Amino acid sequence: MKRNIENILLPPPIHWVGNGFRVHGFFPDRKGAVDYKRLSPFFLLDYASLYNFPPSDISRGVGSHPHRGIETVTVAFKGKVAHEDSVGNKGVIGENDVQWMTAAGGILHKEFLETDFNNRGGNMQMAQIWVNLPAKYKMSQPKYQDLLFQNASKFISDNQKVHVNIIAGEYKGIAGKADTFSPINIYDISLKEGSKIDFNIDENHNLGFLIIDGNIKINDNASADKDKFVIFENEGNEVEVYANSDSKILLLSGEPIDEPIVPYGPFVMNTREEIYAAIEDFNSGKFGYLE
Ligand code: MN
């Protein structure tokens, strides 16, 4: 049975995260259209649509800040993003690479345009997803996974027109490299004009497509183009996509975490008491040190 489209979201107005990330905050939607459980376990999606940064000598990004209770997954489509955290992990990602940062019990990190890229300037396009953690893993050890495109698990169609970078989960029996705490699929999909791809996604998974580029037809009955986010209903499991032009899609699917959510800025916990504890632990230096 086909899984129908519930909604095609237009990109919300731009806001800046620090001075380096010019993003459309697709969800959670403060007006409530897509609340913070609709795409669970995905809590937040910030999408930096294509933007040309002029050369600069001044560092751009967001300085040292905490997280607890989530993972931040950053996918670069254009440009280069650097990460540094209080556990000592560092990484730089470029085109089609992924940084998978598990904050869990608490971390400080900074995220910025990689220095050479920032100095030279250039096109930037990226997405950051916050993956909520099941309560039992919220206070586990922080970790960091650098998921470079060159090492990624890939599906390539016989006619070479369909490329799927399986970041997390599984596609047609090929497993992605990311370690996850709950069942998730994240695919970075490139389609040549005139090509087709089909998906079979568990009915109990929430499902959305972020369209990075091009124009696609979904299930033969609706078209959507770049910078939109498509939310699917939770009935049926088959989705067919036809590329009206060369296209790129970030597919997100996951089994919802059926637990209360109490968010406060960079912390996503289950109770208010846990939020108070997060603030206190942050203020008393328990998240470590990062200049
Ligand atoms: Mn962050």
mmCIF file of C-alpha atoms and ligand atoms in Angstrom:
data_model
loop_
_atom_site.group_PDB
_atom_site.id
_atom_site.type_symbol
_atom_site.label_atom_id
_atom_site.label_comp_id
_atom_site.label_asym_id
_atom_site.label_seq_id
_atom_site.Cartn_x
_atom_site.Cartn_y
_atom_site.Cartn_z
ATOM 1 C CA MET A 1 0.000 0.000 0.000
ATOM 2 C CA LYS A 2 1.213 3.480 -0.928
ATOM 3 C CA ARG A 3 2.044 5.967 1.777
ATOM 4 C CA ASN A 4 0.356 9.275 0.985
ATOM 5 C CA ILE A 5 1.658 12.795 1.437
ATOM 6 C CA GLU A 6 0.255 14.572 4.478
ATOM 7 C CA ASN A 7 1.816 17.981 3.899
ATOM 8 C CA ILE A 8 4.439 19.772 1.828
ATOM 9 C CA LEU A 9 6.057 22.474 3.957
ATOM 10 C CA LEU A 10 7.480 25.626 2.412
ATOM 11 C CA PRO A 11 10.802 26.776 3.873
ATOM 12 C CA PRO A 12 10.077 28.920 6.978
ATOM 13 C CA PRO A 13 11.675 32.388 7.166
ATOM 14 C CA ILE A 14 15.440 32.439 7.633
ATOM 15 C CA HIS A 15 17.035 32.864 11.021
ATOM 16 C CA TRP A 16 20.720 32.881 11.898
ATOM 17 C CA VAL A 17 22.305 30.443 14.317
ATOM 18 C CA GLY A 18 25.356 32.404 15.471
ATOM 19 C CA ASN A 19 26.811 34.244 12.497
ATOM 20 C CA GLY A 20 27.527 31.149 10.385
ATOM 21 C CA PHE A 21 24.331 29.189 9.913
ATOM 22 C CA ARG A 22 21.530 30.773 7.916
ATOM 23 C CA VAL A 23 18.714 28.308 8.425
ATOM 24 C CA HIS A 24 15.084 27.526 7.791
ATOM 25 C CA GLY A 25 13.780 25.900 10.985
ATOM 26 C CA PHE A 26 11.352 23.350 9.513
ATOM 27 C CA PHE A 27 10.506 21.834 12.879
ATOM 28 C CA PRO A 28 9.616 21.957 15.661
ATOM 29 C CA ASP A 29 7.186 24.596 14.496
ATOM 30 C CA ARG A 30 6.426 27.122 17.214
ATOM 31 C CA LYS A 31 2.957 27.654 15.758
ATOM 32 C CA GLY A 32 2.256 23.976 16.281
ATOM 33 C CA ALA A 33 1.689 22.726 12.730
ATOM 34 C CA VAL A 34 4.561 20.263 13.125
ATOM 35 C CA ASP A 35 5.099 19.904 16.840
ATOM 36 C CA TYR A 36 8.146 18.326 18.384
ATOM 37 C CA LYS A 37 6.690 14.831 18.299
ATOM 38 C CA ARG A 38 5.325 14.694 14.749
ATOM 39 C CA LEU A 39 8.601 13.480 13.234
ATOM 40 C CA SER A 40 9.873 11.702 16.381
ATOM 41 C CA PRO A 41 12.600 10.568 16.951
ATOM 42 C CA PHE A 42 13.672 13.606 14.887
ATOM 43 C CA PHE A 43 13.116 16.572 17.186
ATOM 44 C CA LEU A 44 14.488 19.420 15.091
ATOM 45 C CA LEU A 45 15.430 20.136 11.497
ATOM 46 C CA ASP A 46 17.396 23.260 10.591
ATOM 47 C CA TYR A 47 18.099 23.555 6.891
ATOM 48 C CA ALA A 48 20.646 25.985 5.487
ATOM 49 C CA SER A 49 19.546 26.458 1.890
ATOM 50 C CA LEU A 50 22.170 27.313 -0.713
ATOM 51 C CA TYR A 51 23.895 30.585 0.184
ATOM 52 C CA ASN A 52 27.131 32.180 -0.946
ATOM 53 C CA PHE A 53 29.316 33.384 1.901
ATOM 54 C CA PRO A 54 31.681 36.191 0.885
ATOM 55 C CA PRO A 55 35.334 35.779 1.941
ATOM 56 C CA SER A 56 35.977 36.741 5.574
ATOM 57 C CA ASP A 57 38.845 36.969 8.088
ATOM 58 C CA ILE A 58 36.378 36.821 10.967
ATOM 59 C CA SER A 59 35.435 33.343 12.170
ATOM 60 C CA ARG A 60 31.780 32.473 11.475
ATOM 61 C CA GLY A 61 29.681 29.922 13.282
ATOM 62 C CA VAL A 62 28.364 29.323 16.759
ATOM 63 C CA GLY A 63 30.652 29.352 19.798
ATOM 64 C CA SER A 64 30.855 26.949 22.724
ATOM 65 C CA HIS A 65 27.379 25.813 23.851
ATOM 66 C CA PRO A 66 25.939 22.768 25.638
ATOM 67 C CA HIS A 67 23.610 19.941 24.619
ATOM 68 C CA ARG A 68 22.022 17.118 26.605
ATOM 69 C CA GLY A 69 19.529 14.376 25.762
ATOM 70 C CA ILE A 70 19.982 14.361 21.978
ATOM 71 C CA GLU A 71 22.297 13.718 19.055
ATOM 72 C CA THR A 72 23.080 16.431 16.511
ATOM 73 C CA VAL A 73 23.531 15.126 12.977
ATOM 74 C CA THR A 74 25.023 17.574 10.486
ATOM 75 C CA VAL A 75 24.995 16.829 6.760
ATOM 76 C CA ALA A 76 27.026 19.122 4.490
ATOM 77 C CA PHE A 77 25.907 19.416 0.873
ATOM 78 C CA LYS A 78 28.128 22.377 -0.053
ATOM 79 C CA GLY A 79 30.912 24.084 1.874
ATOM 80 C CA LYS A 80 32.812 22.864 4.933
ATOM 81 C CA VAL A 81 31.744 22.706 8.570
ATOM 82 C CA ALA A 82 34.037 22.137 11.557
ATOM 83 C CA HIS A 83 33.165 20.761 14.988
ATOM 84 C CA GLU A 84 35.083 20.753 18.274
ATOM 85 C CA ASP A 85 33.823 19.474 21.615
ATOM 86 C CA SER A 86 34.642 19.231 25.312
ATOM 87 C CA VAL A 87 35.305 15.476 25.056
ATOM 88 C CA GLY A 88 38.221 16.228 22.710
ATOM 89 C CA ASN A 89 36.614 15.266 19.419
ATOM 90 C CA LYS A 90 37.253 17.404 16.360
ATOM 91 C CA GLY A 91 36.176 17.009 12.788
ATOM 92 C CA VAL A 92 35.739 18.777 9.475
ATOM 93 C CA ILE A 93 33.115 17.724 6.981
ATOM 94 C CA GLY A 94 32.797 18.672 3.327
ATOM 95 C CA GLU A 95 30.442 17.808 0.508
ATOM 96 C CA ASN A 96 28.134 14.880 1.411
ATOM 97 C CA ASP A 97 29.964 14.109 4.659
ATOM 98 C CA VAL A 98 28.157 13.733 7.967
ATOM 99 C CA GLN A 99 29.029 14.573 11.586
ATOM 100 C CA TRP A 100 27.080 12.519 14.094
ATOM 101 C CA MET A 101 27.537 13.990 17.566
ATOM 102 C CA THR A 102 25.951 12.203 20.508
ATOM 103 C CA ALA A 103 25.553 14.727 23.324
ATOM 104 C CA ALA A 104 23.654 12.262 25.564
ATOM 105 C CA GLY A 105 24.631 13.060 29.197
ATOM 106 C CA GLY A 106 26.199 16.386 28.278
ATOM 107 C CA ILE A 107 28.731 18.032 26.054
ATOM 108 C CA LEU A 108 29.951 21.469 25.053
ATOM 109 C CA HIS A 109 30.719 22.011 21.404
ATOM 110 C CA LYS A 110 31.249 24.671 18.793
ATOM 111 C CA GLU A 111 30.300 24.548 15.153
ATOM 112 C CA PHE A 112 31.803 26.859 12.573
ATOM 113 C CA LEU A 113 32.687 27.323 8.926
ATOM 114 C CA GLU A 114 36.021 25.578 8.434
ATOM 115 C CA THR A 115 38.763 28.230 8.504
ATOM 116 C CA ASP A 116 40.077 28.002 4.908
ATOM 117 C CA PHE A 117 36.546 27.808 3.526
ATOM 118 C CA ASN A 118 35.551 30.794 5.658
ATOM 119 C CA ASN A 119 38.557 32.801 4.436
ATOM 120 C CA ARG A 120 37.970 31.986 0.772
ATOM 121 C CA GLY A 121 34.177 32.146 0.942
ATOM 122 C CA GLY A 122 31.891 30.028 -1.213
ATOM 123 C CA ASN A 123 28.628 28.155 -1.403
ATOM 124 C CA MET A 124 27.222 26.624 1.760
ATOM 125 C CA GLN A 125 24.273 24.248 1.978
ATOM 126 C CA MET A 126 23.690 21.912 4.900
ATOM 127 C CA ALA A 127 21.156 20.399 7.275
ATOM 128 C CA GLN A 128 21.238 19.741 10.998
ATOM 129 C CA ILE A 129 18.915 17.223 12.572
ATOM 130 C CA TRP A 130 18.461 16.713 16.310
ATOM 131 C CA VAL A 131 17.716 13.070 17.024
ATOM 132 C CA ASN A 132 15.969 12.563 20.342
ATOM 133 C CA LEU A 133 17.287 9.791 22.576
ATOM 134 C CA PRO A 134 15.153 7.230 24.404
ATOM 135 C CA ALA A 135 15.002 8.110 28.137
ATOM 136 C CA LYS A 136 17.249 5.196 29.084
ATOM 137 C CA TYR A 137 20.096 6.561 26.906
ATOM 138 C CA LYS A 138 19.746 10.285 27.647
ATOM 139 C CA MET A 139 22.468 10.248 30.306
ATOM 140 C CA SER A 140 24.847 7.881 28.493
ATOM 141 C CA GLN A 141 28.413 8.780 27.440
ATOM 142 C CA PRO A 142 28.859 11.417 24.712
ATOM 143 C CA LYS A 143 30.437 10.235 21.471
ATOM 144 C CA TYR A 144 31.291 11.425 18.002
ATOM 145 C CA GLN A 145 31.083 9.709 14.605
ATOM 146 C CA ASP A 146 32.700 11.216 11.528
ATOM 147 C CA LEU A 147 30.806 9.656 8.608
ATOM 148 C CA LEU A 148 32.754 10.625 5.515
ATOM 149 C CA PHE A 149 31.174 10.145 2.114
ATOM 150 C CA GLN A 150 34.179 8.216 0.784
ATOM 151 C CA ASN A 151 33.615 5.502 3.414
ATOM 152 C CA ALA A 152 29.821 5.525 3.240
ATOM 153 C CA SER A 153 27.593 2.561 2.382
ATOM 154 C CA LYS A 154 26.118 3.174 -1.057
ATOM 155 C CA PHE A 155 23.455 1.758 -3.309
ATOM 156 C CA ILE A 156 23.904 2.481 -7.025
ATOM 157 C CA SER A 157 21.269 1.431 -9.541
ATOM 158 C CA ASP A 158 22.199 -0.704 -12.576
ATOM 159 C CA ASN A 159 21.747 2.281 -14.891
ATOM 160 C CA GLN A 160 23.925 4.415 -12.546
ATOM 161 C CA LYS A 161 21.213 7.075 -12.353
ATOM 162 C CA VAL A 162 20.250 6.488 -8.742
ATOM 163 C CA HIS A 163 22.777 6.898 -5.937
ATOM 164 C CA VAL A 164 21.832 6.375 -2.303
ATOM 165 C CA ASN A 165 24.272 7.171 0.485
ATOM 166 C CA ILE A 166 22.870 5.132 3.358
ATOM 167 C CA ILE A 167 23.894 7.242 6.349
ATOM 168 C CA ALA A 168 21.869 5.316 8.936
ATOM 169 C CA GLY A 169 19.580 2.312 8.855
ATOM 170 C CA GLU A 170 19.275 0.104 5.819
ATOM 171 C CA TYR A 171 18.286 0.322 2.169
ATOM 172 C CA LYS A 172 17.784 -2.798 0.012
ATOM 173 C CA GLY A 173 19.815 -4.863 2.462
ATOM 174 C CA ILE A 174 22.736 -2.398 2.640
ATOM 175 C CA ALA A 175 23.408 -1.109 6.155
ATOM 176 C CA GLY A 176 24.537 2.450 6.896
ATOM 177 C CA LYS A 177 27.575 3.109 9.095
ATOM 178 C CA ALA A 178 26.008 5.249 11.836
ATOM 179 C CA ASP A 179 25.406 3.702 15.247
ATOM 180 C CA THR A 180 21.953 4.753 16.405
ATOM 181 C CA PHE A 181 20.003 4.341 19.656
ATOM 182 C CA SER A 182 16.618 3.661 18.047
ATOM 183 C CA PRO A 183 15.494 2.442 14.598
ATOM 184 C CA ILE A 184 16.255 5.216 12.080
ATOM 185 C CA ASN A 185 16.880 5.521 8.352
ATOM 186 C CA ILE A 186 18.709 8.519 6.917
ATOM 187 C CA TYR A 187 19.495 8.429 3.203
ATOM 188 C CA ASP A 188 21.139 11.059 1.025
ATOM 189 C CA ILE A 189 19.679 10.316 -2.419
ATOM 190 C CA SER A 190 20.839 11.632 -5.794
ATOM 191 C CA LEU A 191 18.657 11.049 -8.856
ATOM 192 C CA LYS A 192 19.363 11.799 -12.500
ATOM 193 C CA GLU A 193 16.540 13.313 -14.507
ATOM 194 C CA GLY A 194 14.097 10.624 -15.634
ATOM 195 C CA SER A 195 15.166 8.060 -13.031
ATOM 196 C CA LYS A 196 12.987 6.331 -10.452
ATOM 197 C CA ILE A 197 13.446 4.981 -6.965
ATOM 198 C CA ASP A 198 11.164 3.144 -4.591
ATOM 199 C CA PHE A 199 11.193 2.828 -0.828
ATOM 200 C CA ASN A 200 9.589 0.437 1.567
ATOM 201 C CA ILE A 201 9.477 2.147 4.953
ATOM 202 C CA ASP A 202 7.970 0.528 8.053
ATOM 203 C CA GLU A 203 4.439 1.812 8.581
ATOM 204 C CA ASN A 204 5.251 2.653 12.200
ATOM 205 C CA HIS A 205 8.107 4.984 11.164
ATOM 206 C CA ASN A 206 7.490 8.703 10.822
ATOM 207 C CA LEU A 207 8.708 9.739 7.380
ATOM 208 C CA GLY A 208 9.794 12.987 5.751
ATOM 209 C CA PHE A 209 11.805 14.132 2.712
ATOM 210 C CA LEU A 210 13.912 17.280 2.659
ATOM 211 C CA ILE A 211 14.369 18.205 -0.987
ATOM 212 C CA ILE A 212 17.860 19.598 -1.444
ATOM 213 C CA ASP A 213 17.753 20.122 -5.181
ATOM 214 C CA GLY A 214 15.646 19.536 -8.269
ATOM 215 C CA ASN A 215 12.019 18.549 -8.689
ATOM 216 C CA ILE A 216 10.462 15.163 -7.973
ATOM 217 C CA LYS A 217 7.145 13.455 -8.523
ATOM 218 C CA ILE A 218 5.916 11.365 -5.588
ATOM 219 C CA ASN A 219 3.625 8.330 -6.016
ATOM 220 C CA ASP A 220 2.631 9.569 -9.470
ATOM 221 C CA ASN A 221 0.345 12.214 -8.017
ATOM 222 C CA ALA A 222 2.236 15.171 -6.524
ATOM 223 C CA SER A 223 5.344 17.135 -7.352
ATOM 224 C CA ALA A 224 7.655 18.925 -4.964
ATOM 225 C CA ASP A 225 10.781 20.926 -5.602
ATOM 226 C CA LYS A 226 13.904 22.088 -3.790
ATOM 227 C CA ASP A 227 13.841 23.582 -0.300
ATOM 228 C CA LYS A 228 10.529 21.910 0.607
ATOM 229 C CA PHE A 229 9.896 19.338 3.323
ATOM 230 C CA VAL A 230 7.427 16.555 2.570
ATOM 231 C CA ILE A 231 5.678 14.819 5.464
ATOM 232 C CA PHE A 232 4.031 11.462 4.836
ATOM 233 C CA GLU A 233 1.000 9.933 6.492
ATOM 234 C CA ASN A 234 1.547 6.961 8.773
ATOM 235 C CA GLU A 235 -0.390 4.442 6.736
ATOM 236 C CA GLY A 236 1.110 2.226 4.070
ATOM 237 C CA ASN A 237 4.799 1.713 3.422
ATOM 238 C CA GLU A 238 5.592 2.160 -0.277
ATOM 239 C CA VAL A 239 6.831 5.419 -1.770
ATOM 240 C CA GLU A 240 7.799 5.903 -5.391
ATOM 241 C CA VAL A 241 9.825 8.876 -6.560
ATOM 242 C CA TYR A 242 10.420 9.995 -10.134
ATOM 243 C CA ALA A 243 12.988 12.684 -10.892
ATOM 244 C CA ASN A 244 11.494 15.422 -13.069
ATOM 245 C CA SER A 245 15.008 16.896 -13.119
ATOM 246 C CA ASP A 246 18.371 16.003 -11.529
ATOM 247 C CA SER A 247 17.410 15.898 -7.853
ATOM 248 C CA LYS A 248 18.719 15.339 -4.364
ATOM 249 C CA ILE A 249 16.676 14.265 -1.339
ATOM 250 C CA LEU A 250 17.473 13.715 2.323
ATOM 251 C CA LEU A 251 15.119 10.988 3.569
ATOM 252 C CA LEU A 252 14.418 10.767 7.312
ATOM 253 C CA SER A 253 12.452 7.907 8.820
ATOM 254 C CA GLY A 254 12.311 6.554 12.332
ATOM 255 C CA GLU A 255 10.289 4.730 14.925
ATOM 256 C CA PRO A 256 8.658 7.321 17.210
ATOM 257 C CA ILE A 257 9.829 7.447 20.817
ATOM 258 C CA ASP A 258 6.641 7.367 22.841
ATOM 259 C CA GLU A 259 7.863 9.292 25.898
ATOM 260 C CA PRO A 260 7.170 12.788 27.271
ATOM 261 C CA ILE A 261 9.416 15.566 25.937
ATOM 262 C CA VAL A 262 10.426 18.647 27.900
ATOM 263 C CA PRO A 263 12.708 20.811 25.761
ATOM 264 C CA TYR A 264 14.637 23.860 26.929
ATOM 265 C CA GLY A 265 16.988 25.436 24.372
ATOM 266 C CA PRO A 266 19.809 22.949 23.722
ATOM 267 C CA PHE A 267 18.467 20.396 26.225
ATOM 268 C CA VAL A 268 15.788 17.840 25.374
ATOM 269 C CA MET A 269 14.686 15.787 28.370
ATOM 270 C CA ASN A 270 11.607 13.939 29.675
ATOM 271 C CA THR A 271 10.746 15.977 32.788
ATOM 272 C CA ARG A 272 11.094 19.532 34.123
ATOM 273 C CA GLU A 273 13.255 18.247 36.977
ATOM 274 C CA GLU A 274 15.716 16.888 34.409
ATOM 275 C CA ILE A 275 15.816 20.300 32.730
ATOM 276 C CA TYR A 276 16.581 22.020 36.066
ATOM 277 C CA ALA A 277 19.317 19.440 36.640
ATOM 278 C CA ALA A 278 20.764 20.089 33.151
ATOM 279 C CA ILE A 279 20.929 23.843 33.809
ATOM 280 C CA GLU A 280 22.529 23.282 37.198
ATOM 281 C CA ASP A 281 25.056 20.771 35.840
ATOM 282 C CA PHE A 282 25.941 23.147 32.993
ATOM 283 C CA ASN A 283 26.364 26.106 35.380
ATOM 284 C CA SER A 284 28.541 24.071 37.724
ATOM 285 C CA GLY A 285 30.905 22.944 34.952
ATOM 286 C CA LYS A 286 29.805 19.300 34.705
ATOM 287 C CA PHE A 287 29.655 19.508 30.908
ATOM 288 C CA GLY A 288 33.419 19.927 30.807
ATOM 289 C CA TYR A 289 35.385 22.809 29.397
ATOM 290 C CA LEU A 290 35.631 24.269 25.905
ATOM 291 C CA GLU A 291 36.873 27.761 25.180
HETATM 292 MN MN MN B 1 25.062 22.614 18.763
#
